[in-house]
Amino acid sequence: MPILAEGLPRKIADPFDYGGGNINPRGAADPGLVYDIDPQDYDKYLRCTIIKRASVHCNATGMLPVYHLNLPSISVPNLRSPVTVSRTVTNVGDVDSVYHVEIQSPVGVRMEVDPPVLVFDAKNKVHTFRVKLSPLWKLQGDYTFGSLTWGNVGKVVRIPVAARITIQDFYADVA
């Protein structure tokens, strides 16, 4: 039986409903790769100034899409033309490690990763890779899901990818 999402109307659950999966304490203690983010990185995208936690001033007109944040997931809500996002990973596992990418593209989306191999050593602990998402058809759609997995002999580091192909704004999204 399929997993159903809570709430009304009832629907078959998708990755937005059931999250990233089971908790693996051993894997969390030794993840291999991490997606570091500094709280100051949010300022680049939110265009906010925080003054001693007492007041926050934001420039909503200057906001960049959130999918540019270095998060361990990628979600593009309005894929009309090719979009390229970057992610930076830090190796916290074995010093000399090589990770190869495995791509599971969301339905209707072509996904390319460059470079397809990350080589870490004592001098190169941090690498940036680019993910290009391209719609395969011109169709107003719902979210489709895929993943990007970095793997080596002992580790598997997976991030979910969600994309919604759009050809026009939904009225409900802009109203």
CSV table of C-alpha atoms in Angstrom, one decimal:
chain,number,residue,atom,x,y,z
A,1,MET,CA,0.0,0.0,0.0
A,2,PRO,CA,1.3,3.5,-0.8
A,3,ILE,CA,2.1,5.9,2.1
A,4,LEU,CA,-0.6,8.6,2.4
A,5,ALA,CA,0.1,12.1,3.5
A,6,GLU,CA,-1.7,13.5,6.6
A,7,GLY,CA,-4.3,16.2,6.1
A,8,LEU,CA,-7.1,16.8,3.7
A,9,PRO,CA,-7.6,16.0,0.9
A,10,ARG,CA,-5.9,12.6,1.3
A,11,LYS,CA,-3.1,12.1,-1.3
A,12,ILE,CA,-0.3,9.7,-1.9
A,13,ALA,CA,2.8,11.0,0.0
A,14,ASP,CA,5.7,12.5,-1.8
A,15,PRO,CA,9.2,13.5,-0.6
A,16,PHE,CA,7.8,16.8,0.7
A,17,ASP,CA,5.6,14.7,3.0
A,18,TYR,CA,7.9,12.0,4.2
A,19,GLY,CA,11.3,13.8,4.4
A,20,GLY,CA,14.8,12.4,3.9
A,21,GLY,CA,14.3,8.9,5.3
A,22,ASN,CA,15.3,7.0,8.4
A,23,ILE,CA,17.7,8.3,11.0
A,24,ASN,CA,21.0,6.5,10.9
A,25,PRO,CA,23.1,7.6,14.0
A,26,ARG,CA,26.3,5.9,12.7
A,27,GLY,CA,26.0,7.6,9.3
A,28,ALA,CA,25.3,10.9,11.0
A,29,ALA,CA,28.5,10.5,13.2
A,30,ASP,CA,30.6,9.8,10.1
A,31,PRO,CA,28.9,11.3,7.1
A,32,GLY,CA,31.8,11.5,4.6
A,33,LEU,CA,30.7,14.8,3.0
A,34,VAL,CA,29.0,17.8,4.6
A,35,TYR,CA,27.3,20.8,3.0
A,36,ASP,CA,28.5,23.7,5.3
A,37,ILE,CA,26.6,26.9,5.5
A,38,ASP,CA,27.3,29.9,7.6
A,39,PRO,CA,24.4,31.9,9.0
A,40,GLN,CA,25.8,35.0,7.2
A,41,ASP,CA,25.2,33.2,3.9
A,42,TYR,CA,21.5,33.7,4.4
A,43,ASP,CA,22.1,37.5,4.3
A,44,LYS,CA,23.2,37.2,0.6
A,45,TYR,CA,19.8,35.8,-0.4
A,46,LEU,CA,17.4,37.4,2.0
A,47,ARG,CA,19.1,40.9,1.8
A,48,CYS,CA,18.5,41.3,5.5
A,49,THR,CA,20.4,43.2,8.1
A,50,ILE,CA,20.2,42.0,11.7
A,51,ILE,CA,21.0,44.5,14.4
A,52,LYS,CA,21.7,42.8,17.8
A,53,ARG,CA,18.7,40.5,17.3
A,54,ALA,CA,16.5,43.4,18.2
A,55,SER,CA,15.5,44.4,14.7
A,56,VAL,CA,15.6,43.0,11.2
A,57,HIS,CA,15.5,45.0,8.0
A,58,CYS,CA,15.0,43.1,4.7
A,59,ASN,CA,14.9,44.2,1.1
A,60,ALA,CA,12.4,41.9,-0.5
A,61,THR,CA,13.0,43.3,-4.0
A,62,GLY,CA,16.6,42.2,-4.0
A,63,MET,CA,16.1,38.5,-3.0
A,64,LEU,CA,17.8,35.8,-4.9
A,65,PRO,CA,16.2,32.4,-5.3
A,66,VAL,CA,16.7,30.2,-2.3
A,67,TYR,CA,17.9,27.3,-4.4
A,68,HIS,CA,21.2,29.1,-4.5
A,69,LEU,CA,21.8,28.5,-0.8
A,70,ASN,CA,24.3,25.7,-0.1
A,71,LEU,CA,21.8,23.3,1.4
A,72,PRO,CA,21.8,19.5,1.1
A,73,SER,CA,18.8,19.6,-1.2
A,74,ILE,CA,17.8,21.3,-4.4
A,75,SER,CA,14.3,22.6,-5.1
A,76,VAL,CA,13.5,24.7,-8.2
A,77,PRO,CA,9.8,25.8,-8.0
A,78,ASN,CA,9.6,27.4,-11.5
A,79,LEU,CA,11.8,25.6,-14.0
A,80,ARG,CA,11.1,27.4,-17.3
A,81,SER,CA,14.6,27.4,-18.8
A,82,PRO,CA,17.9,25.8,-17.7
A,83,VAL,CA,19.0,26.7,-14.2
A,84,THR,CA,22.4,26.0,-12.8
A,85,VAL,CA,23.0,25.8,-9.0
A,86,SER,CA,26.3,25.3,-7.2
A,87,ARG,CA,26.9,23.2,-4.1
A,88,THR,CA,30.0,23.1,-2.0
A,89,VAL,CA,30.9,20.0,0.0
A,90,THR,CA,33.6,19.4,2.6
A,91,ASN,CA,35.2,16.0,3.1
A,92,VAL,CA,35.1,15.0,6.8
A,93,GLY,CA,35.8,11.4,6.1
A,94,ASP,CA,39.0,9.6,4.9
A,95,VAL,CA,41.6,12.1,3.7
A,96,ASP,CA,42.2,10.4,0.4
A,97,SER,CA,38.7,9.9,-1.0
A,98,VAL,CA,37.1,9.8,-4.4
A,99,TYR,CA,33.4,10.3,-4.9
A,100,HIS,CA,31.5,9.5,-8.1
A,101,VAL,CA,28.1,11.0,-8.9
A,102,GLU,CA,24.9,9.0,-9.6
A,103,ILE,CA,22.1,11.0,-11.0
A,104,GLN,CA,18.4,10.2,-10.8
A,105,SER,CA,16.7,13.1,-12.7
A,106,PRO,CA,13.2,14.2,-11.8
A,107,VAL,CA,10.7,13.2,-14.5
A,108,GLY,CA,10.7,15.7,-17.3
A,109,VAL,CA,14.0,17.2,-16.3
A,110,ARG,CA,17.5,16.7,-17.6
A,111,MET,CA,20.0,16.9,-14.8
A,112,GLU,CA,23.8,17.3,-15.4
A,113,VAL,CA,26.5,17.5,-12.7
A,114,ASP,CA,30.0,19.0,-13.3
A,115,PRO,CA,32.4,17.6,-12.3
A,116,PRO,CA,31.1,14.0,-12.1
A,117,VAL,CA,34.0,13.0,-9.8
A,118,LEU,CA,35.3,14.7,-6.7
A,119,VAL,CA,38.8,13.8,-5.6
A,120,PHE,CA,39.8,14.8,-2.0
A,121,ASP,CA,43.2,14.7,-0.4
A,122,ALA,CA,45.1,16.5,2.4
A,123,LYS,CA,45.2,19.7,0.4
A,124,ASN,CA,41.8,19.6,-1.3
A,125,LYS,CA,39.2,19.1,1.4
A,126,VAL,CA,36.5,21.3,-0.2
A,127,HIS,CA,35.0,21.0,-3.7
A,128,THR,CA,32.3,22.9,-5.5
A,129,PHE,CA,30.1,21.2,-8.1
A,130,ARG,CA,27.4,22.6,-10.4
A,131,VAL,CA,24.0,21.0,-11.1
A,132,LYS,CA,22.2,22.1,-14.3
A,133,LEU,CA,18.5,21.4,-14.5
A,134,SER,CA,16.8,21.7,-17.9
A,135,PRO,CA,13.1,21.2,-18.6
A,136,LEU,CA,12.5,18.5,-21.3
A,137,TRP,CA,9.1,19.8,-22.3
A,138,LYS,CA,7.0,22.9,-22.2
A,139,LEU,CA,4.2,21.8,-19.9
A,140,GLN,CA,2.7,23.3,-16.8
A,141,GLY,CA,3.4,20.6,-14.2
A,142,ASP,CA,3.6,19.6,-10.6
A,143,TYR,CA,6.7,18.8,-8.7
A,144,THR,CA,8.7,15.8,-9.7
A,145,PHE,CA,11.5,14.3,-7.7
A,146,GLY,CA,14.9,12.8,-8.1
A,147,SER,CA,18.2,12.7,-6.4
A,148,LEU,CA,21.9,13.3,-6.7
A,149,THR,CA,24.2,10.8,-4.9
A,150,TRP,CA,27.9,11.0,-4.2
A,151,GLY,CA,29.4,7.6,-3.5
A,152,ASN,CA,32.7,5.9,-2.9
A,153,VAL,CA,33.6,2.5,-1.5
A,154,GLY,CA,32.4,3.2,2.1
A,155,LYS,CA,30.0,6.2,1.9
A,156,VAL,CA,26.9,7.3,0.1
A,157,VAL,CA,25.8,10.9,0.4
A,158,ARG,CA,22.4,11.6,-1.2
A,159,ILE,CA,20.5,14.8,-1.6
A,160,PRO,CA,16.9,15.1,-2.9
A,161,VAL,CA,16.1,17.2,-6.0
A,162,ALA,CA,12.7,18.6,-6.6
A,163,ALA,CA,11.6,20.6,-9.7
A,164,ARG,CA,8.4,22.0,-11.0
A,165,ILE,CA,8.3,22.8,-14.7
A,166,THR,CA,6.2,25.9,-15.4
A,167,ILE,CA,5.2,27.8,-18.5
A,168,GLN,CA,3.4,30.6,-16.7
A,169,ASP,CA,2.9,31.8,-13.2
A,170,PHE,CA,0.0,30.3,-11.2
A,171,TYR,CA,-2.4,33.0,-10.2
A,172,ALA,CA,-2.4,31.6,-6.7
A,173,ASP,CA,1.4,31.9,-6.5
A,174,VAL,CA,1.5,35.6,-7.3
A,175,ALA,CA,-1.8,36.8,-5.8
